[in-house]
PDB file of C-alpha atoms and ligand atoms in Angstrom:
ATOM      1  CA  MET A   1      23.896 -32.803-107.066  1.00 59.00           C
ATOM      2  CA  SER A   2      25.942 -29.986-106.045  1.00 77.00           C
ATOM      3  CA  ALA A   3      24.965 -26.580-104.419  1.00 90.00           C
ATOM      4  CA  ILE A   4      22.608 -24.014-105.966  1.00 96.00           C
ATOM      5  CA  ILE A   5      24.706 -21.294-107.752  1.00 97.00           C
ATOM      6  CA  LEU A   6      23.294 -18.015-108.492  1.00 98.00           C
ATOM      7  CA  LYS A   7      24.319 -16.067-111.762  1.00 98.00           C
ATOM      8  CA  ASN A   8      24.828 -12.506-112.078  1.00 98.00           C
ATOM      9  CA  ALA A   9      23.319 -10.695-115.051  1.00 97.00           C
ATOM     10  CA  GLU A  10      26.747 -10.675-117.046  1.00 98.00           C
ATOM     11  CA  GLU A  11      26.873 -14.487-116.472  1.00 98.00           C
ATOM     12  CA  ILE A  12      23.152 -15.061-117.599  1.00 98.00           C
ATOM     13  CA  GLU A  13      24.177 -13.291-120.782  1.00 97.00           C
ATOM     14  CA  LEU A  14      26.605 -15.836-121.448  1.00 98.00           C
ATOM     15  CA  MET A  15      24.415 -18.691-120.695  1.00 98.00           C
ATOM     16  CA  ARG A  16      21.961 -17.094-123.118  1.00 97.00           C
ATOM     17  CA  GLU A  17      24.468 -17.364-125.580  1.00 98.00           C
ATOM     18  CA  SER A  18      25.465 -21.121-124.716  1.00 98.00           C
ATOM     19  CA  ALA A  19      21.668 -21.646-124.851  1.00 98.00           C
ATOM     20  CA  LEU A  20      21.018 -20.271-128.399  1.00 98.00           C
ATOM     21  CA  ILE A  21      23.543 -22.378-129.815  1.00 98.00           C
ATOM     22  CA  VAL A  22      21.536 -25.515-128.597  1.00 98.00           C
ATOM     23  CA  SER A  23      18.241 -23.847-130.052  1.00 98.00           C
ATOM     24  CA  LYS A  24      19.957 -23.080-133.392  1.00 98.00           C
ATOM     25  CA  THR A  25      21.214 -26.689-133.302  1.00 98.00           C
ATOM     26  CA  LEU A  26      17.782 -28.181-132.747  1.00 98.00           C
ATOM     27  CA  GLY A  27      16.414 -26.110-135.451  1.00 98.00           C
ATOM     28  CA  MET A  28      19.004 -27.304-137.916  1.00 98.00           C
ATOM     29  CA  LEU A  29      17.974 -30.902-137.085  1.00 98.00           C
ATOM     30  CA  ALA A  30      14.265 -30.099-137.453  1.00 98.00           C
ATOM     31  CA  SER A  31      14.699 -29.543-141.128  1.00 98.00           C
ATOM     32  CA  GLU A  32      16.912 -32.569-141.329  1.00 98.00           C
ATOM     33  CA  ILE A  33      14.487 -35.308-139.511  1.00 98.00           C
ATOM     34  CA  LYS A  34      12.844 -37.444-142.032  1.00 97.00           C
ATOM     35  CA  PRO A  35      11.973 -41.034-142.471  1.00 98.00           C
ATOM     36  CA  GLY A  36      15.153 -42.778-143.507  1.00 98.00           C
ATOM     37  CA  ILE A  37      17.613 -40.562-141.787  1.00 98.00           C
ATOM     38  CA  SER A  38      19.494 -42.306-138.998  1.00 98.00           C
ATOM     39  CA  THR A  39      20.074 -40.902-135.477  1.00 98.00           C
ATOM     40  CA  LEU A  40      23.724 -41.218-136.092  1.00 98.00           C
ATOM     41  CA  ASP A  41      23.669 -39.222-139.041  1.00 98.00           C
ATOM     42  CA  LEU A  42      22.029 -36.346-137.088  1.00 98.00           C
ATOM     43  CA  ASP A  43      24.383 -36.728-134.245  1.00 98.00           C
ATOM     44  CA  ALA A  44      27.252 -35.907-136.730  1.00 98.00           C
ATOM     45  CA  LYS A  45      25.493 -32.816-138.030  1.00 98.00           C
ATOM     46  CA  ALA A  46      24.579 -31.633-134.601  1.00 98.00           C
ATOM     47  CA  GLU A  47      28.465 -31.953-133.437  1.00 98.00           C
ATOM     48  CA  SER A  48      29.570 -30.003-136.794  1.00 98.00           C
ATOM     49  CA  PHE A  49      26.831 -27.472-136.132  1.00 98.00           C
ATOM     50  CA  ILE A  50      28.201 -26.942-132.557  1.00 98.00           C
ATOM     51  CA  ARG A  51      31.827 -26.709-133.318  1.00 98.00           C
ATOM     52  CA  ASP A  52      31.260 -24.311-136.302  1.00 98.00           C
ATOM     53  CA  HIS A  53      29.367 -22.130-133.823  1.00 98.00           C
ATOM     54  CA  GLY A  54      32.681 -21.624-131.527  1.00 98.00           C
ATOM     55  CA  ALA A  55      31.241 -24.172-128.865  1.00 98.00           C
ATOM     56  CA  GLU A  56      31.712 -27.827-127.834  1.00 98.00           C
ATOM     57  CA  PRO A  57      29.138 -30.447-127.603  1.00 98.00           C
ATOM     58  CA  GLY A  58      28.066 -30.472-123.874  1.00 98.00           C
ATOM     59  CA  PHE A  59      27.501 -34.074-123.792  1.00 97.00           C
ATOM     60  CA  LEU A  60      30.057 -35.715-125.504  1.00 97.00           C
ATOM     61  CA  GLY A  61      32.231 -37.472-122.967  1.00 95.00           C
ATOM     62  CA  LEU A  62      30.196 -36.010-120.099  1.00 95.00           C
ATOM     63  CA  TYR A  63      30.018 -39.009-117.569  1.00 94.00           C
ATOM     64  CA  ASP A  64      31.370 -40.938-120.641  1.00 95.00           C
ATOM     65  CA  PHE A  65      28.405 -40.370-122.996  1.00 96.00           C
ATOM     66  CA  PRO A  66      29.606 -41.386-126.173  1.00 96.00           C
ATOM     67  CA  ASN A  67      27.822 -38.959-128.400  1.00 98.00           C
ATOM     68  CA  THR A  68      26.668 -35.309-128.998  1.00 98.00           C
ATOM     69  CA  LEU A  69      23.119 -36.024-128.770  1.00 98.00           C
ATOM     70  CA  CYS A  70      21.010 -38.059-126.549  1.00 98.00           C
ATOM     71  CA  MET A  71      18.260 -39.583-129.039  1.00 98.00           C
ATOM     72  CA  SER A  72      15.169 -41.311-127.654  1.00 98.00           C
ATOM     73  CA  PRO A  73      12.880 -42.712-130.180  1.00 98.00           C
ATOM     74  CA  ASN A  74       9.328 -43.467-129.105  1.00 98.00           C
ATOM     75  CA  ALA A  75       9.177 -45.604-125.972  1.00 98.00           C
ATOM     76  CA  GLN A  76      12.515 -44.277-125.115  1.00 98.00           C
ATOM     77  CA  VAL A  77      12.220 -41.495-122.341  1.00 97.00           C
ATOM     78  CA  VAL A  78      15.870 -40.029-122.349  1.00 98.00           C
ATOM     79  CA  HIS A  79      19.447 -40.880-122.486  1.00 97.00           C
ATOM     80  CA  GLY A  80      19.145 -42.798-125.937  1.00 97.00           C
ATOM     81  CA  ILE A  81      22.404 -43.520-127.865  1.00 98.00           C
ATOM     82  CA  PRO A  82      22.517 -42.396-131.499  1.00 98.00           C
ATOM     83  CA  ASN A  83      22.653 -45.380-133.791  1.00 98.00           C
ATOM     84  CA  SER A  84      22.524 -46.356-137.559  1.00 98.00           C
ATOM     85  CA  GLU A  85      18.859 -47.391-137.692  1.00 97.00           C
ATOM     86  CA  PRO A  86      17.052 -45.019-140.006  1.00 98.00           C
ATOM     87  CA  LEU A  87      13.861 -43.290-138.540  1.00 98.00           C
ATOM     88  CA  GLN A  88      10.452 -44.349-140.063  1.00 98.00           C
ATOM     89  CA  ASP A  89       7.444 -42.631-140.747  1.00 98.00           C
ATOM     90  CA  GLY A  90       5.039 -42.520-137.487  1.00 98.00           C
ATOM     91  CA  ASP A  91       8.305 -42.391-135.235  1.00 98.00           C
ATOM     92  CA  ILE A  92       8.636 -39.864-132.553  1.00 98.00           C
ATOM     93  CA  ILE A  93      12.189 -38.818-131.731  1.00 98.00           C
ATOM     94  CA  SER A  94      13.224 -36.945-128.499  1.00 98.00           C
ATOM     95  CA  ILE A  95      16.535 -35.163-128.914  1.00 98.00           C
ATOM     96  CA  ASP A  96      18.331 -33.651-125.943  1.00 98.00           C
ATOM     97  CA  CYS A  97      21.273 -31.393-127.193  1.00 98.00           C
ATOM     98  CA  GLY A  98      24.039 -29.646-124.665  1.00 98.00           C
ATOM     99  CA  ALA A  99      26.737 -26.990-125.833  1.00 98.00           C
ATOM    100  CA  LEU A 100      29.289 -25.564-123.713  1.00 98.00           C
ATOM    101  CA  LYS A 101      30.794 -22.021-124.524  1.00 98.00           C
ATOM    102  CA  ASN A 102      32.365 -19.573-122.343  1.00 98.00           C
ATOM    103  CA  GLY A 103      32.533 -21.802-119.894  1.00 98.00           C
ATOM    104  CA  PHE A 104      28.819 -22.109-119.516  1.00 98.00           C
ATOM    105  CA  TYR A 105      26.405 -25.244-120.478  1.00 98.00           C
ATOM    106  CA  GLY A 106      22.936 -24.679-122.517  1.00 98.00           C
ATOM    107  CA  ASP A 107      20.990 -28.060-122.493  1.00 98.00           C
ATOM    108  CA  HIS A 108      17.475 -28.258-123.947  1.00 98.00           C
ATOM    109  CA  ALA A 109      15.345 -30.747-125.788  1.00 98.00           C
ATOM    110  CA  TYR A 110      12.411 -31.216-128.171  1.00 98.00           C
ATOM    111  CA  THR A 111      10.749 -34.432-129.174  1.00 98.00           C
ATOM    112  CA  PHE A 112       9.903 -34.344-133.025  1.00 98.00           C
ATOM    113  CA  ALA A 113       7.288 -36.129-134.946  1.00 98.00           C
ATOM    114  CA  VAL A 114       8.743 -37.999-137.882  1.00 98.00           C
ATOM    115  CA  GLY A 115       6.198 -37.780-140.861  1.00 96.00           C
ATOM    116  CA  GLU A 116       3.006 -38.275-139.702  1.00 97.00           C
ATOM    117  CA  ILE A 117       2.028 -39.521-136.247  1.00 98.00           C
ATOM    118  CA  GLU A 118      -0.923 -40.908-134.550  1.00 98.00           C
ATOM    119  CA  PRO A 119      -3.320 -38.604-132.794  1.00 98.00           C
ATOM    120  CA  ALA A 120      -2.827 -39.949-129.546  1.00 98.00           C
ATOM    121  CA  THR A 121       0.986 -39.693-129.586  1.00 98.00           C
ATOM    122  CA  GLU A 122       0.530 -36.143-131.088  1.00 98.00           C
ATOM    123  CA  LYS A 123      -1.422 -35.235-128.142  1.00 98.00           C
ATOM    124  CA  LEU A 124       1.389 -36.597-125.724  1.00 98.00           C
ATOM    125  CA  LEU A 125       3.660 -34.357-127.371  1.00 98.00           C
ATOM    126  CA  ARG A 126       1.166 -31.187-127.134  1.00 98.00           C
ATOM    127  CA  ILE A 127       0.567 -31.896-123.297  1.00 98.00           C
ATOM    128  CA  THR A 128       4.074 -32.537-122.424  1.00 98.00           C
ATOM    129  CA  LYS A 129       5.346 -29.264-124.260  1.00 98.00           C
ATOM    130  CA  GLU A 130       2.569 -27.394-122.445  1.00 98.00           C
ATOM    131  CA  SER A 131       3.266 -28.726-119.247  1.00 98.00           C
ATOM    132  CA  LEU A 132       6.673 -27.271-119.643  1.00 98.00           C
ATOM    133  CA  TYR A 133       5.154 -23.724-119.895  1.00 98.00           C
ATOM    134  CA  VAL A 134       2.935 -24.570-116.722  1.00 98.00           C
ATOM    135  CA  GLY A 135       6.391 -25.246-115.091  1.00 98.00           C
ATOM    136  CA  ILE A 136       7.975 -22.423-116.382  1.00 98.00           C
ATOM    137  CA  ASN A 137       4.846 -20.046-115.319  1.00 98.00           C
ATOM    138  CA  ALA A 138       5.327 -21.527-111.843  1.00 98.00           C
ATOM    139  CA  PHE A 139       9.196 -20.471-111.508  1.00 98.00           C
ATOM    140  CA  ARG A 140       8.250 -17.086-109.909  1.00 98.00           C
ATOM    141  CA  ALA A 141       9.848 -15.485-106.653  1.00 97.00           C
ATOM    142  CA  GLY A 142       7.732 -16.752-103.751  1.00 94.00           C
ATOM    143  CA  ASN A 143       7.154 -20.080-105.091  1.00 98.00           C
ATOM    144  CA  ARG A 144       8.919 -23.140-104.334  1.00 98.00           C
ATOM    145  CA  ILE A 145      10.269 -26.078-106.247  1.00 98.00           C
ATOM    146  CA  GLY A 146       7.468 -28.207-105.045  1.00 98.00           C
ATOM    147  CA  ASP A 147       4.856 -25.469-106.784  1.00 98.00           C
ATOM    148  CA  MET A 148       6.564 -26.053-109.952  1.00 98.00           C
ATOM    149  CA  GLY A 149       6.563 -29.800-109.781  1.00 98.00           C
ATOM    150  CA  PHE A 150       2.933 -29.980-108.513  1.00 98.00           C
ATOM    151  CA  ALA A 151       1.729 -28.051-111.434  1.00 98.00           C
ATOM    152  CA  ILE A 152       3.580 -30.069-114.061  1.00 98.00           C
ATOM    153  CA  GLN A 153       2.305 -33.335-112.324  1.00 98.00           C
ATOM    154  CA  GLN A 154      -1.296 -32.182-112.180  1.00 98.00           C
ATOM    155  CA  TYR A 155      -1.562 -31.004-115.887  1.00 98.00           C
ATOM    156  CA  CYS A 156       0.047 -34.270-117.109  1.00 98.00           C
ATOM    157  CA  GLU A 157      -1.845 -36.526-114.587  1.00 98.00           C
ATOM    158  CA  LYS A 158      -5.241 -35.238-115.548  1.00 98.00           C
ATOM    159  CA  GLU A 159      -4.756 -36.685-119.044  1.00 98.00           C
ATOM    160  CA  GLY A 160      -3.749 -40.111-117.641  1.00 98.00           C
ATOM    161  CA  TYR A 161      -0.166 -40.009-118.534  1.00 98.00           C
ATOM    162  CA  GLY A 162       3.118 -40.983-116.358  1.00 98.00           C
ATOM    163  CA  VAL A 163       5.205 -38.479-114.973  1.00 98.00           C
ATOM    164  CA  VAL A 164       8.605 -39.894-114.544  1.00 98.00           C
ATOM    165  CA  ARG A 165       9.999 -39.912-110.995  1.00 98.00           C
ATOM    166  CA  GLU A 166      13.538 -40.946-111.263  1.00 97.00           C
ATOM    167  CA  LEU A 167      14.912 -38.300-113.472  1.00 97.00           C
ATOM    168  CA  VAL A 168      14.512 -34.497-112.925  1.00 98.00           C
ATOM    169  CA  GLY A 169      15.402 -31.260-114.113  1.00 98.00           C
ATOM    170  CA  HIS A 170      18.113 -29.222-112.512  1.00 98.00           C
ATOM    171  CA  GLY A 171      20.182 -26.241-112.199  1.00 98.00           C
ATOM    172  CA  LEU A 172      22.579 -25.109-115.060  1.00 98.00           C
ATOM    173  CA  GLY A 173      25.629 -23.259-115.407  1.00 98.00           C
ATOM    174  CA  THR A 174      29.333 -24.133-115.457  1.00 97.00           C
ATOM    175  CA  THR A 175      28.287 -27.735-114.887  1.00 96.00           C
ATOM    176  CA  MET A 176      25.519 -29.267-116.641  1.00 96.00           C
ATOM    177  CA  HIS A 177      23.836 -30.166-113.272  1.00 96.00           C
ATOM    178  CA  GLU A 178      23.750 -28.132-110.754  1.00 96.00           C
ATOM    179  CA  GLY A 179      21.310 -27.690-107.874  1.00 96.00           C
ATOM    180  CA  PRO A 180      18.482 -27.725-107.295  1.00 97.00           C
ATOM    181  CA  GLU A 181      17.022 -30.640-108.291  1.00 97.00           C
ATOM    182  CA  VAL A 182      13.722 -29.906-110.439  1.00 98.00           C
ATOM    183  CA  PRO A 183      11.411 -32.704-110.431  1.00 98.00           C
ATOM    184  CA  ASN A 184       8.199 -32.666-112.506  1.00 98.00           C
ATOM    185  CA  TYR A 185       6.097 -34.004-109.485  1.00 98.00           C
ATOM    186  CA  GLY A 186       5.671 -32.468-105.988  1.00 98.00           C
ATOM    187  CA  ARG A 187       3.598 -30.770-103.288  1.00 98.00           C
ATOM    188  CA  ARG A 188       2.702 -27.387-103.077  1.00 98.00           C
ATOM    189  CA  GLY A 189       4.494 -25.246-100.788  1.00 97.00           C
ATOM    190  CA  ARG A 190       7.421 -27.607-100.610  1.00 97.00           C
ATOM    191  CA  GLY A 191      10.881 -27.531-101.311  1.00 96.00           C
ATOM    192  CA  LYS A 192      13.585 -24.495-102.077  1.00 96.00           C
ATOM    193  CA  LYS A 193      12.358 -21.017-102.605  1.00 97.00           C
ATOM    194  CA  PHE A 194      13.077 -19.467-105.985  1.00 98.00           C
ATOM    195  CA  VAL A 195      15.414 -16.694-105.950  1.00 97.00           C
ATOM    196  CA  ASP A 196      16.637 -14.347-108.236  1.00 98.00           C
ATOM    197  CA  GLY A 197      19.838 -15.331-110.387  1.00 98.00           C
ATOM    198  CA  MET A 198      18.816 -19.269-110.293  1.00 98.00           C
ATOM    199  CA  VAL A 199      18.844 -20.686-113.765  1.00 98.00           C
ATOM    200  CA  LEU A 200      17.191 -23.952-114.151  1.00 98.00           C
ATOM    201  CA  ALA A 201      16.839 -26.545-117.250  1.00 98.00           C
ATOM    202  CA  ILE A 202      12.704 -27.558-116.745  1.00 98.00           C
ATOM    203  CA  GLU A 203      12.451 -30.600-118.284  1.00 98.00           C
ATOM    204  CA  PRO A 204       9.124 -32.603-117.909  1.00 98.00           C
ATOM    205  CA  MET A 205       9.852 -36.275-119.110  1.00 98.00           C
ATOM    206  CA  ILE A 206       5.830 -37.596-119.610  1.00 98.00           C
ATOM    207  CA  ASN A 207       4.849 -41.210-120.612  1.00 98.00           C
ATOM    208  CA  GLY A 208       1.836 -41.961-122.374  1.00 98.00           C
ATOM    209  CA  GLY A 209       1.055 -44.896-119.783  1.00 98.00           C
ATOM    210  CA  THR A 210       2.524 -45.761-116.483  1.00 98.00           C
ATOM    211  CA  HIS A 211       5.331 -43.251-114.936  1.00 98.00           C
ATOM    212  CA  ARG A 212       7.330 -46.508-114.398  1.00 98.00           C
ATOM    213  CA  ILE A 213      10.642 -46.988-116.302  1.00 98.00           C
ATOM    214  CA  LYS A 214      13.614 -49.512-117.186  1.00 98.00           C
ATOM    215  CA  GLN A 215      17.162 -49.288-118.346  1.00 97.00           C
ATOM    216  CA  LEU A 216      18.660 -50.887-121.132  1.00 96.00           C
ATOM    217  CA  LYS A 217      22.037 -52.637-120.411  1.00 96.00           C
ATOM    218  CA  ASP A 218      23.782 -50.384-122.661  1.00 94.00           C
ATOM    219  CA  GLY A 219      23.881 -48.424-119.040  1.00 94.00           C
ATOM    220  CA  TRP A 220      22.163 -45.244-120.588  1.00 96.00           C
ATOM    221  CA  THR A 221      18.847 -45.885-122.152  1.00 97.00           C
ATOM    222  CA  ILE A 222      15.653 -45.355-120.318  1.00 97.00           C
ATOM    223  CA  LEU A 223      12.381 -46.526-121.718  1.00 98.00           C
ATOM    224  CA  THR A 224       8.868 -46.650-120.469  1.00 98.00           C
ATOM    225  CA  ALA A 225       7.919 -50.176-118.547  1.00 98.00           C
ATOM    226  CA  ASP A 226       4.750 -50.799-120.547  1.00 98.00           C
ATOM    227  CA  GLY A 227       6.441 -49.605-124.075  1.00 98.00           C
ATOM    228  CA  LYS A 228       4.210 -46.653-124.414  1.00 98.00           C
ATOM    229  CA  PRO A 229       5.858 -43.589-125.942  1.00 98.00           C
ATOM    230  CA  SER A 230       7.462 -40.944-123.913  1.00 98.00           C
ATOM    231  CA  ALA A 231       7.888 -37.106-124.501  1.00 98.00           C
ATOM    232  CA  HIS A 232      10.443 -34.904-123.495  1.00 98.00           C
ATOM    233  CA  PHE A 233      10.587 -30.948-123.836  1.00 98.00           C
ATOM    234  CA  GLU A 234      13.351 -28.912-121.962  1.00 98.00           C
ATOM    235  CA  HIS A 235      14.245 -25.267-121.921  1.00 98.00           C
ATOM    236  CA  ASN A 236      16.681 -22.991-119.967  1.00 98.00           C
ATOM    237  CA  VAL A 237      15.305 -20.524-117.905  1.00 98.00           C
ATOM    238  CA  ALA A 238      16.563 -17.842-115.421  1.00 98.00           C
ATOM    239  CA  LEU A 239      15.025 -16.001-112.560  1.00 98.00           C
ATOM    240  CA  VAL A 240      15.347 -12.217-112.921  1.00 97.00           C
ATOM    241  CA  ASP A 241      13.336  -9.715-111.425  1.00 97.00           C
ATOM    242  CA  GLY A 242      11.381 -12.427-109.786  1.00 97.00           C
ATOM    243  CA  LYS A 243       9.837 -13.485-113.148  1.00 97.00           C
ATOM    244  CA  PRO A 244      10.991 -16.477-115.736  1.00 98.00           C
ATOM    245  CA  GLU A 245      13.162 -15.638-118.554  1.00 98.00           C
ATOM    246  CA  LEU A 246      13.646 -18.064-121.464  1.00 98.00           C
ATOM    247  CA  LEU A 247      17.170 -18.274-122.456  1.00 98.00           C
ATOM    248  CA  SER A 248      16.591 -20.950-124.763  1.00 98.00           C
ATOM    249  CA  THR A 249      14.017 -20.971-127.766  1.00 98.00           C
ATOM    250  CA  PHE A 250      12.123 -23.296-129.860  1.00 98.00           C
ATOM    251  CA  HIS A 251      11.718 -20.469-132.475  1.00 97.00           C
ATOM    252  CA  TYR A 252      14.546 -22.127-134.788  1.00 98.00           C
ATOM    253  CA  ILE A 253      12.674 -25.183-134.865  1.00 98.00           C
ATOM    254  CA  TYR A 254       9.426 -23.618-135.652  1.00 98.00           C
ATOM    255  CA  GLU A 255      10.925 -21.408-138.208  1.00 97.00           C
ATOM    256  CA  ALA A 256      12.082 -24.865-139.796  1.00 98.00           C
ATOM    257  CA  LEU A 257       9.040 -26.545-139.547  1.00 97.00           C
ATOM    258  CA  GLY A 258       6.804 -23.770-140.742  1.00 97.00           C
ATOM    259  CA  ILE A 259       4.684 -23.566-137.203  1.00 96.00           C
ATOM    260  CA  GLN A 260       3.159 -20.288-135.546  1.00 95.00           C
ATOM    261  CA  SER A 261       3.529 -19.750-132.321  1.00 95.00           C
ATOM    262  CA  ASP A 262       3.166 -17.373-129.209  1.00 94.00           C
ATOM    263  CA  GLU A 263       4.030 -19.672-126.663  1.00 96.00           C
ATOM    264  CA  GLU A 264       7.276 -17.999-125.458  1.00 97.00           C
ATOM    265  CA  ILE A 265       6.460 -14.403-125.687  1.00 94.00           C
ATOM    266  CA  SER A 266       5.302 -14.151-122.206  1.00 93.00           C
ATOM    267  CA  PHE A 267       8.599 -15.230-120.703  1.00 96.00           C
ATOM    268  CA  ARG A 268      11.060 -13.123-122.849  1.00 91.00           C
ATOM    269  CA  LYS A 269      11.997  -9.655-121.846  1.00 78.00           C
ATOM    270  CA  GLN A 270      14.158  -8.950-124.963  1.00 74.00           C
ATOM    271  CA  PRO A 271      13.151 -10.009-128.634  1.00 76.00           C
ATOM    272  CA  LEU A 272      15.278 -12.661-130.009  1.00 77.00           C
ATOM    273  CA  THR A 273      18.322 -11.287-132.333  1.00 66.00           C
ATOM    274  CA  ALA A 274      19.215 -13.450-135.146  1.00 53.00           C
TER     275      ALA A 274
HETATM  276 MG1  LIG B 301      18.617 -32.044-121.579  1.00 66.29          MG
HETATM  277 MG1  LIG B 302      18.728 -31.261-118.420  1.00 66.29          MG
END
């Protein structure tokens, strides 16, 4: 992974723009996800939507990835490839989306329920999303990478969940993956110090059972070793004046799904504009 590249205020505004295109794409998808639709159908809608908003799909062709979205249902953790199989009632689908505009990437993810899901799976989604905000809350001047990883790991492991080790969050900017690596596990007081101008993609990947994973022969798809479901939530966050500031938002998803949430309020300095 490359060096850590700090961003100035102007660059952070451009990154907010890229992040919000992804946020709106995920919001658009939220109202399309239902039993019967395929991940390939959703992928095509996302590609058009991103291009209509003056951006390029961030993942398409990146490291030769074949599609716009990483689509990882059920026991798939991340990097699943869209296909023509219809989603079914009771599935979960992790959607990771990237967009490139003005030379900067946005990159975030949400795990959606398809129809009605089991209470145990619903809890996995809730805890994983909460752990993302636990991580964001640790992104403060004075803390280190290990403090964030420790916080996320503790939050998830106390529920008996597995924290994926092999895949981590990352710095984000004019390349999709910059330094530092941002593990979802760690030891307090270890690793690089957080400093103003860092922009991170913070992204817990949490398994319902073991933390161990395997990879399909397609060279991409990562899935849980025990076949239990896995959840993935990701935000893009800048460190400004020593505090975390969200560049991405789940607001458009919640608007589409009729969900009320104040989870982002303390991490947002300025209100969202349409
Ligand atoms: Mg991502
Ligand atoms: Mg990422």
